[in-house]
Short mmCIF file of C-alpha atoms and ligand atoms in Angstrom, two decimals:
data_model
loop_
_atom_site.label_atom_id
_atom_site.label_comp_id
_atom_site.label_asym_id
_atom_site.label_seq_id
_atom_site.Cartn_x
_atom_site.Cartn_y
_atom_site.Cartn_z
CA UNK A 1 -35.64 8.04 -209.03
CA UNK A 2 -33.27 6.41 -206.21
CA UNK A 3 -35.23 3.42 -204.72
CA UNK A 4 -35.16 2.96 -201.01
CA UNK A 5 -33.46 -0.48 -200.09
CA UNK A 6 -35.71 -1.75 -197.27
CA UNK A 7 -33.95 -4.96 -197.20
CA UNK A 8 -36.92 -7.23 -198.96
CA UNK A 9 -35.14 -10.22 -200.57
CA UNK A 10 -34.43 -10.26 -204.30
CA UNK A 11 -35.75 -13.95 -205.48
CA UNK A 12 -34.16 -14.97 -208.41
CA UNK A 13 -37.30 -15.45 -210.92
CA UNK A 14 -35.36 -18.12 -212.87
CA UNK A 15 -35.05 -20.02 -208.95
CA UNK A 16 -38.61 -19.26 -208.54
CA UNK A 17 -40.00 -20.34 -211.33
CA UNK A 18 -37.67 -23.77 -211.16
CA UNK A 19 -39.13 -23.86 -207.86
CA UNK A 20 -43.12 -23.49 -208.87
CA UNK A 21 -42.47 -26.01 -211.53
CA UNK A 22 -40.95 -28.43 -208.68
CA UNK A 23 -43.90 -28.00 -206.66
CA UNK A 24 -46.58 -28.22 -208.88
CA UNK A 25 -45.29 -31.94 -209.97
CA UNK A 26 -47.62 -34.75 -208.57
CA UNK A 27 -47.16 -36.12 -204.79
CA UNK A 28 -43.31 -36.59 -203.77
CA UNK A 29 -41.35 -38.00 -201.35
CA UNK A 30 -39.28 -34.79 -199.77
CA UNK A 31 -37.01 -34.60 -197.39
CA UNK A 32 -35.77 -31.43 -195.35
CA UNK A 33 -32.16 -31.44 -194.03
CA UNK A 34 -31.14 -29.19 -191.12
CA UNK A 35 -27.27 -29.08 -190.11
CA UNK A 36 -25.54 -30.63 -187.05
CA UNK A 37 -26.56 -29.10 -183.76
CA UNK A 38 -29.90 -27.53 -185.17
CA UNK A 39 -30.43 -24.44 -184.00
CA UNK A 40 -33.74 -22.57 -183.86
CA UNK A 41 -33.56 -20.88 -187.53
CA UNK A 42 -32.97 -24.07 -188.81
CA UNK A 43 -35.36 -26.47 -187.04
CA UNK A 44 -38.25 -23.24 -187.63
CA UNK A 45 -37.77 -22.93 -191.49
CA UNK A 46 -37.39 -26.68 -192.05
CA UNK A 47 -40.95 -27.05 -189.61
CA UNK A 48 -42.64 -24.03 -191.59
CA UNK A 49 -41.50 -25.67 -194.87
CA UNK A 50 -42.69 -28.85 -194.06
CA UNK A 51 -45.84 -27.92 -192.85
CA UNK A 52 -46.44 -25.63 -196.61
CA UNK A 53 -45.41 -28.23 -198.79
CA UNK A 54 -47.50 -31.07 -197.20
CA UNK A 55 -50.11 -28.29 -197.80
CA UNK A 56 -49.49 -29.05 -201.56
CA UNK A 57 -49.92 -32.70 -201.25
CA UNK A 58 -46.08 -33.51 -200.63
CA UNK A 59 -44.98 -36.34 -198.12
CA UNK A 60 -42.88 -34.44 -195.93
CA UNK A 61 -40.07 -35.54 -193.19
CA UNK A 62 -37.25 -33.47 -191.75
CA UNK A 63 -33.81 -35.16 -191.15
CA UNK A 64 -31.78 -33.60 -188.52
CA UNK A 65 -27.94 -35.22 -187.85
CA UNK A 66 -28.18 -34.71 -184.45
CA UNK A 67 -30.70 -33.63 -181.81
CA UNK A 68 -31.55 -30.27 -181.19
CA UNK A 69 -31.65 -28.61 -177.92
CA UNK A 70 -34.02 -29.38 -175.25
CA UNK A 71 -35.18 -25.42 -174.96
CA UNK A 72 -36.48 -25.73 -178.78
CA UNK A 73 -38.90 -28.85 -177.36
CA UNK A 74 -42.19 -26.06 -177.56
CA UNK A 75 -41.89 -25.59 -181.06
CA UNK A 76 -44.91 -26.82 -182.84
CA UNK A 77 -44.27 -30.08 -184.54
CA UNK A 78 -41.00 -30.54 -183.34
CA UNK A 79 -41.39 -34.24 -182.10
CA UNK A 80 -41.51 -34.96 -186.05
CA UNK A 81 -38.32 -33.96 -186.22
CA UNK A 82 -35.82 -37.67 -187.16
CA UNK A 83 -32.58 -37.72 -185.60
CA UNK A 84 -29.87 -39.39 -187.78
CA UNK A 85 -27.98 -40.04 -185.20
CA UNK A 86 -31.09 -42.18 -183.02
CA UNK A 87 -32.41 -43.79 -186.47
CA UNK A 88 -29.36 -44.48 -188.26
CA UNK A 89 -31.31 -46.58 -190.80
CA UNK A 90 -34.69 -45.22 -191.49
CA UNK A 91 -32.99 -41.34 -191.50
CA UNK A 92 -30.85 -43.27 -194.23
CA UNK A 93 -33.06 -44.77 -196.17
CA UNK A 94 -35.34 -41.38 -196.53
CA UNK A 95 -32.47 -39.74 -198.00
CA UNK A 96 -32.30 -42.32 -200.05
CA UNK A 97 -35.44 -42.65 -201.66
CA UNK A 98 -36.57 -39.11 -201.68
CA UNK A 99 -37.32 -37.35 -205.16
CA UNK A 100 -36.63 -34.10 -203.98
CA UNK A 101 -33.67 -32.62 -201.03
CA UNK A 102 -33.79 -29.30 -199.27
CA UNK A 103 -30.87 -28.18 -197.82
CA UNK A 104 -32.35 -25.74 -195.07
CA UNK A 105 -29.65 -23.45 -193.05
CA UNK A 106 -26.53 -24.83 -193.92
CA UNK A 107 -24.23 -24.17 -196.89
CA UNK A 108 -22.27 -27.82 -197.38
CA UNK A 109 -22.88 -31.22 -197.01
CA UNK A 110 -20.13 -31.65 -194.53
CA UNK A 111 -21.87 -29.97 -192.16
CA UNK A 112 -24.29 -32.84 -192.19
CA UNK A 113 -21.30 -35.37 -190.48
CA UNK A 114 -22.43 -39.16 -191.50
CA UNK A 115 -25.83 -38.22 -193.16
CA UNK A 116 -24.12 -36.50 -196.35
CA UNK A 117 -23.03 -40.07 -197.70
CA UNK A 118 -26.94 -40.87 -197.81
CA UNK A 119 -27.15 -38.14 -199.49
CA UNK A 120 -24.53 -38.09 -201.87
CA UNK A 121 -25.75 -41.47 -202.83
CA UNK A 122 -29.27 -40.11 -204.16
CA UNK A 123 -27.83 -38.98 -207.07
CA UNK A 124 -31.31 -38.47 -208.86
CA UNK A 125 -33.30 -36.21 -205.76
CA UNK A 126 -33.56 -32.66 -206.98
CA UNK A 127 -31.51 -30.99 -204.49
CA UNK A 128 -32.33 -27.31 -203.37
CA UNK A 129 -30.76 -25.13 -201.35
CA UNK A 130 -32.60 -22.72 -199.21
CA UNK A 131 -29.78 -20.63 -197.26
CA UNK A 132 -28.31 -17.59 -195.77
CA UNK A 133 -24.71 -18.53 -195.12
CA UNK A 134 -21.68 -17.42 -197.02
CA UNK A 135 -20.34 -19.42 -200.03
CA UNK A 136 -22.02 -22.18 -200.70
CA UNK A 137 -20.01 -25.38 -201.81
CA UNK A 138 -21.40 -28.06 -203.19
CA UNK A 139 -23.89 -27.90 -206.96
CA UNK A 140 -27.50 -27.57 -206.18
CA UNK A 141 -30.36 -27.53 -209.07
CA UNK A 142 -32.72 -25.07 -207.19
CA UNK A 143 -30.17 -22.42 -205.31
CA UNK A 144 -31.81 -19.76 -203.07
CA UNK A 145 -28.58 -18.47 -201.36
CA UNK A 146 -28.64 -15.04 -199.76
CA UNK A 147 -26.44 -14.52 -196.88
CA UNK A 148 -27.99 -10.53 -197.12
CA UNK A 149 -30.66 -12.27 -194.98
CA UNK A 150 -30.82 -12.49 -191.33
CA UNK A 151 -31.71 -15.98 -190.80
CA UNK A 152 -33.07 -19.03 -192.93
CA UNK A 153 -36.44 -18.19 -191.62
CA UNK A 154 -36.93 -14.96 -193.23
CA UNK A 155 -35.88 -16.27 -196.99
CA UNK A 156 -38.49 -18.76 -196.14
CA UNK A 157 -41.00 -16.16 -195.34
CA UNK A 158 -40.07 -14.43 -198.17
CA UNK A 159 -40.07 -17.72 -200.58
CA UNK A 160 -43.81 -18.65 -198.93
CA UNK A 161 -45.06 -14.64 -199.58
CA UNK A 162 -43.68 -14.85 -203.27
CA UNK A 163 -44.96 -18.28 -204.18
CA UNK A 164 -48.06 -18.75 -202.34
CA UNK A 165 -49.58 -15.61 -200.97
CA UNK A 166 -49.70 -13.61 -197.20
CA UNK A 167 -53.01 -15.88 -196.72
CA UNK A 168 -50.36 -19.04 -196.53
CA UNK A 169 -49.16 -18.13 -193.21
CA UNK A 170 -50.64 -19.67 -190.51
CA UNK A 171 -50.10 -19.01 -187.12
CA UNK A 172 -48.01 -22.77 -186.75
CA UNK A 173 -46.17 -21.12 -189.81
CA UNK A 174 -45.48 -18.01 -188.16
CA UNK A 175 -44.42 -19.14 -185.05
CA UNK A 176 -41.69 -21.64 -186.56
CA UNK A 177 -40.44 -18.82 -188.71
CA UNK A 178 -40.28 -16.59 -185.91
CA UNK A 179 -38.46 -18.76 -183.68
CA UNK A 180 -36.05 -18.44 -186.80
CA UNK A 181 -35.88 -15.11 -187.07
CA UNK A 182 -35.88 -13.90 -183.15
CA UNK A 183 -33.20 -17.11 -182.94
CA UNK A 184 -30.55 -16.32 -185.45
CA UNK A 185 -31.04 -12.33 -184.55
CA UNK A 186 -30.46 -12.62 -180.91
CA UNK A 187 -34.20 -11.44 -180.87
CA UNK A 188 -33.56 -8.49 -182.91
CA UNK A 189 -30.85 -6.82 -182.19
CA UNK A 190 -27.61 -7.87 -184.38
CA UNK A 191 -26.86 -5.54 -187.15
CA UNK A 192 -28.83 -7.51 -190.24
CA UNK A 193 -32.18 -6.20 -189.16
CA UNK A 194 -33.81 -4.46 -192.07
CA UNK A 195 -37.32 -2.63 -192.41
CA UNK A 196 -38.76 -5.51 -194.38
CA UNK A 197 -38.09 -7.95 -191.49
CA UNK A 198 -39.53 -5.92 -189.27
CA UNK A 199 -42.63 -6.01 -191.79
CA UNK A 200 -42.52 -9.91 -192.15
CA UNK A 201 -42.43 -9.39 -188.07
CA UNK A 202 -45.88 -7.69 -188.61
CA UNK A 203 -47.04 -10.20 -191.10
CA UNK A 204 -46.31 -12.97 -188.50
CA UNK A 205 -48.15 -11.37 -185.15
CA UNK A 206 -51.42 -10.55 -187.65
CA UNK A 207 -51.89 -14.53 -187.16
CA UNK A 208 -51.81 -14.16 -183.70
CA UNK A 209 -49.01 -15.54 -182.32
CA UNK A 210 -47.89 -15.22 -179.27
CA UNK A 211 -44.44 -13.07 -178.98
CA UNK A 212 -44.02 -12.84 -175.25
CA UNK A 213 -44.58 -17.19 -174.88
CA UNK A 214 -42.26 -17.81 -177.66
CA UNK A 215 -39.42 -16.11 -175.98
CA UNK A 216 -40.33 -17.78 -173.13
CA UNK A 217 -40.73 -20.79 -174.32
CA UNK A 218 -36.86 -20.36 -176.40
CA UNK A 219 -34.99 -18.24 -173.64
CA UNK A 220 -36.00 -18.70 -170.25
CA UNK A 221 -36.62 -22.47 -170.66
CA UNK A 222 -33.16 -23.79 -169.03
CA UNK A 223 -32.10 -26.07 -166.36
CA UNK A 224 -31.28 -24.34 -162.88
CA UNK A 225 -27.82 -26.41 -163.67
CA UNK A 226 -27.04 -24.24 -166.64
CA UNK A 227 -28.10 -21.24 -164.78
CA UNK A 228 -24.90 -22.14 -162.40
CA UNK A 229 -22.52 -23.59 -165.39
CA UNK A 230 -23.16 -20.13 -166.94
CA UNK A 231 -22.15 -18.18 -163.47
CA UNK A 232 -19.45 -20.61 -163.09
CA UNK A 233 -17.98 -20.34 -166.73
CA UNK A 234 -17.92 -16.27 -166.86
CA UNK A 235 -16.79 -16.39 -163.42
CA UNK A 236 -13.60 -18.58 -163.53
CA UNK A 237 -13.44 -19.51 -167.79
CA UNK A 238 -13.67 -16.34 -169.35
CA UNK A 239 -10.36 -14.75 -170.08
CA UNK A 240 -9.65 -11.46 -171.77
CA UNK A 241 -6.50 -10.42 -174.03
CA UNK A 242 -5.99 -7.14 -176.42
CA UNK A 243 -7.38 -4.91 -174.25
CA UNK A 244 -10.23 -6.40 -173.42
CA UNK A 245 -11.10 -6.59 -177.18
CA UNK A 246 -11.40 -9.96 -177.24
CA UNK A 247 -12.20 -12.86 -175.11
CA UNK A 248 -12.80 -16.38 -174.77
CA UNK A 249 -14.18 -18.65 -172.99
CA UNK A 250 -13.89 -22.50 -172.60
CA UNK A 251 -15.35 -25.73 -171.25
CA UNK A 252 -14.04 -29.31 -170.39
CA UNK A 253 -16.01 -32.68 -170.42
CA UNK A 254 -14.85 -32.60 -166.55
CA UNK A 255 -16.67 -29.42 -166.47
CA UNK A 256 -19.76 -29.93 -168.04
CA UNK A 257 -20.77 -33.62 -166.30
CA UNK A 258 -19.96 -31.72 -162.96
CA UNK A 259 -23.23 -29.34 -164.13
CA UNK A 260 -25.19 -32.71 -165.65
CA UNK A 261 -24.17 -30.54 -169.09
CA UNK A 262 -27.12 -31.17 -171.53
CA UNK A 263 -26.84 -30.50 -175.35
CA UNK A 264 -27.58 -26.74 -175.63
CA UNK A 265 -26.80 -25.78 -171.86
CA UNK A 266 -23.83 -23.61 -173.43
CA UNK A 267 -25.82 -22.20 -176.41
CA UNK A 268 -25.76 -17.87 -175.96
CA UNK A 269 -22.29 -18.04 -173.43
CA UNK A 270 -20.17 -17.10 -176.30
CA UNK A 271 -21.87 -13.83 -176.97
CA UNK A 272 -21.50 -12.82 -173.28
CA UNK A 273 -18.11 -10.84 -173.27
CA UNK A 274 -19.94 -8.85 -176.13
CA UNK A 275 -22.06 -7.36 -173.41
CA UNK A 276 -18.18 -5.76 -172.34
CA UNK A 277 -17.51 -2.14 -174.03
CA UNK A 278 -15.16 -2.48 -177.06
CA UNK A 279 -14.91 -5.85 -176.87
CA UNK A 280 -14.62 -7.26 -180.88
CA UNK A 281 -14.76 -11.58 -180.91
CA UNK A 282 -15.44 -13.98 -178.70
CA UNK A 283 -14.95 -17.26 -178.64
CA UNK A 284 -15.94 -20.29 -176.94
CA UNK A 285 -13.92 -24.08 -176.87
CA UNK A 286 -16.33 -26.90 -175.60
CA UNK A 287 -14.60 -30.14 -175.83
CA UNK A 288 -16.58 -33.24 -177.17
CA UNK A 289 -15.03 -36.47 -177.39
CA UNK A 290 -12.98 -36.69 -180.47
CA UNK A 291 -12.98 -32.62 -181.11
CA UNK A 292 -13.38 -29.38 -179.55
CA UNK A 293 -16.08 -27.11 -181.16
CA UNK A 294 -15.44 -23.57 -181.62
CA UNK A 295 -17.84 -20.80 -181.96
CA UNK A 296 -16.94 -17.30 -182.44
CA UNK A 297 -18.99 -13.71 -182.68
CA UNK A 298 -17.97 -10.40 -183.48
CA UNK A 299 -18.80 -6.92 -183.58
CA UNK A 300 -18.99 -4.76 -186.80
CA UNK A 301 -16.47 -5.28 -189.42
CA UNK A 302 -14.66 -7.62 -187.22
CA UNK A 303 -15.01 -11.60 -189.51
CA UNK A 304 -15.69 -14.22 -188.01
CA UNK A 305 -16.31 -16.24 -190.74
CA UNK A 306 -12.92 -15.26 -192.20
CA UNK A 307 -11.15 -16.02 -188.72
CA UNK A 308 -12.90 -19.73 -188.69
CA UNK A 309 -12.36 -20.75 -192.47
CA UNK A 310 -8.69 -19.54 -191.97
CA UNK A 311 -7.72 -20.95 -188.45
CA UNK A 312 -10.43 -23.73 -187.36
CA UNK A 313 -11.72 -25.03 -190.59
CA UNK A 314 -14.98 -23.49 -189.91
CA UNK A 315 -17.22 -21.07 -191.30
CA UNK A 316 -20.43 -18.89 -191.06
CA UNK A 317 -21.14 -15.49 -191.45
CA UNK A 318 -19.59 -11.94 -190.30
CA UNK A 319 -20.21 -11.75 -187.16
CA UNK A 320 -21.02 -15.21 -185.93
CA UNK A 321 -19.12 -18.32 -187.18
CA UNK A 322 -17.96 -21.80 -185.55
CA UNK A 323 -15.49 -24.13 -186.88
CA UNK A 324 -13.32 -27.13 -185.11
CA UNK A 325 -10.32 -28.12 -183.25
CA UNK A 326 -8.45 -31.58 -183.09
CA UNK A 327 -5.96 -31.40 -180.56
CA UNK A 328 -5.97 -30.62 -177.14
CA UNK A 329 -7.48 -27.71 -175.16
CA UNK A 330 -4.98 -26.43 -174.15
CA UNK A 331 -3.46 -26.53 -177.73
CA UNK A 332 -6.45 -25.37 -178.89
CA UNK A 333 -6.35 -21.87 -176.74
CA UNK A 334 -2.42 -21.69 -177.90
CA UNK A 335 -3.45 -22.05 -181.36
CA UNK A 336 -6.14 -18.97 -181.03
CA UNK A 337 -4.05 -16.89 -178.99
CA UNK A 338 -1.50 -16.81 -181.80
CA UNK A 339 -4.25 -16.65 -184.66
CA UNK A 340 -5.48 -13.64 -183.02
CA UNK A 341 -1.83 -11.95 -183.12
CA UNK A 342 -1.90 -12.93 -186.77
CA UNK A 343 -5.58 -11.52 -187.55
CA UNK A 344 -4.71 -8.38 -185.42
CA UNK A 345 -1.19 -7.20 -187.41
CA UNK A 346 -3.10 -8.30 -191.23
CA UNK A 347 -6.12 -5.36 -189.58
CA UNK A 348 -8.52 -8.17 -188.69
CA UNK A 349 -9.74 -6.90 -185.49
CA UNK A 350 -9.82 -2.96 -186.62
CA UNK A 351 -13.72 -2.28 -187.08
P1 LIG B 401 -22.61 -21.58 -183.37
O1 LIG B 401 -21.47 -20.89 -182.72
O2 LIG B 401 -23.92 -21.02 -182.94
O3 LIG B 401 -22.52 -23.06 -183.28
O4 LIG B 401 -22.49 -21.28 -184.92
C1 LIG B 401 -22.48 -19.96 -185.42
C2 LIG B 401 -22.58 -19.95 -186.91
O5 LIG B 401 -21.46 -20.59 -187.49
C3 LIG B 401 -23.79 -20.69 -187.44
O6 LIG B 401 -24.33 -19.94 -188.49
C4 LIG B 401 -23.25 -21.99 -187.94
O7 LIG B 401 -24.00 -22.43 -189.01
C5 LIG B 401 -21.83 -21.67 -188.32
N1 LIG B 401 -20.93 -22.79 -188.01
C6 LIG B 401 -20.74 -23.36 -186.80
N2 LIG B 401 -19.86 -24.37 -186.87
C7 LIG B 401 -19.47 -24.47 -188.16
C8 LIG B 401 -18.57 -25.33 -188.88
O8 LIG B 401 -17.92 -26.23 -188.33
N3 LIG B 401 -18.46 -25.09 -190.22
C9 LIG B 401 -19.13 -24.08 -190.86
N4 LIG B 401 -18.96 -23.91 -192.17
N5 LIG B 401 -19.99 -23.27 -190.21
C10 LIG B 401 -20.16 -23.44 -188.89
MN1 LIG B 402 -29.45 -19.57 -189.66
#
């Protein structure tokens, strides 16, 4: 009989069962990681982690490198959230000391800047990875990688459901996972949505969350500056080539300071020109002070993450990636322009 592929997550029952084992030791010292720039799917998995291991007893703290965006402040428990970058030493000295590491959201340690050497150094913490980007790098002893998965969030739903029960979520779980989910999906509609999210969507409103506030509280939470940096960018920034197949967009330092720029002002401009017909990637440059970081989304069979890890030492998934440039902005746009002639005669950009 042909089974019906509704998208559920196939756990690994050699992963699980390392997992259980983990878990069911005495008291530890854990620490959750979450990549530079947290985004919502990571900061809601490693907050709806946190708060079901500490369930089991576990001393819990989540290490972010860098601060995550001021529209994510409504999460639930997000103040516990320790900045690398603000505590240097005590982020540090966690990593340090901690008997077991979860690597939430990200796929390498170099995505975690200065905090990987902490890590690297704790050569005795269990490390596990708990994941949905492509290609892993680095040896973990507990590896939940499935890129098949929409967002971090729902593997974590799925990991909670297997190992604990449906009676585990709680509505301060469910509404960290759903920021995850609604986050990483552009609230449902990229092309990864599956029946049996939908169903873990279900599972999360029977607590009794509340759908319409979380959106609010994610999406419609930004400065009236950023309201006029986003006219101003697609008005004068955004530049088209191929036929209005792709575009891209970019912002200087000059730019952003004139618009009191805060972290995560720009976060959702790149996927803009995808709201043109036909269009296939889209990029965005912002310039920080030693780099310029790239981000880059895509339509269909269009990659992304193949277009990053080839031209901007980046990475990702399919349809959205980011990666990094070191020279100039105006080099940098050069550089794409002709990377983009390259993708486009190898097929890149035929969907
Ligand atoms: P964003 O454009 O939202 O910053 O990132 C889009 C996706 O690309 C995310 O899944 C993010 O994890 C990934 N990504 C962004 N920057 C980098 C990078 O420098 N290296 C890698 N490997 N992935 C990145
Ligand atoms: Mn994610």
């Amino acid at each position: 009989m042909e089974t019906k592929n509704t998208g559920a997550l196939q756990l690994d029952p050699e992963e699980l069962k390392r997992l259980r084992a983990l878990l069911e030791r005495e008291p530890q010292q854990i620490v959750l990681l979450a990549h530079t720039n947290p985004d919502g799917d990571a900061i809601g998995s490693a907050l709806a982690w946190a708060r079901q291991l500490e369930r089991l007893g576990h001393s819990v703290r989540i290490i972010a490198p860098n601060r995550f965006p001021y529209f994510l402040e409504s999460m639930p428990g997000i103040s516990e959230v320790i900045i690398h970058r603000q505590e240097p030493e005590r982020s540090e000295q966690l990593a340090r000391e901690a008997d077991v590491i979860f690597c939430i959201d990200f796929n390498g340690i170099a995505r975690l800047e200065a905090l990987g050497q902490a890590i690297e150094s704790n050569a005795s913490a269990v490390r596990v990875l708990i994941d949905h980007h492509l290609q892993p790098t680095e040896r973990y002893d507990i590896r939940f990688s499935h890129p098949e998965s929409c967002s971090t969030a729902f593997l974590v739903y799925s990991l909670i459901l297997e190992i604990f029960g449906r009676e585990h979520l709680t509505r301060e779980i469910a509404e960290c996972l759903y920021v995850g989910m609604m986050t990483d999906t552009g609230n449902f509609s990229y092309s990864v949505l599956t029946p049996a999210l939908f169903r873990a969507v279900a599972d999360l409103a029977e607590t009794g969350i509340d759908i319409p506030a979380i959106y609010n509280g994610i999406y419609n939470a930004y400065s009236p500056q950023r309201a006029r940096l986003f006219g101003y960018v697609i008005h004068r920034n955004m530049k088209f080539l191929k036929h209005n197949t792709v575009a891209y967009m970019s912002l200087t330092e000059e730019e952003m300071r004139r618009y009191y720029f805060q972290q995560g002002d720009s976060e959702g401009f790149v996927n803009y020109p995808l709201t043109v017909g036909k269009m296939k990637l889209s990029a965005m440059f912002l310039q920080h002070h030693t780099f310029i970081r790239v981000s880059l989304r895509s339509r269909g069979n269009v990659d992304v993450n193949l277009f990053a890890r080839r031209y901007f030492e980046g990475g990702g998934h399919k349809n959205a990636a980011g990666g990094k440039s070191y020279v100039s902005m105006e080099e940098t746009i050069e550089h794409f322009k002709r990377s983009i002639e390259e993708f486009a005669s190898e097929g890149g950009l035929k969907q």
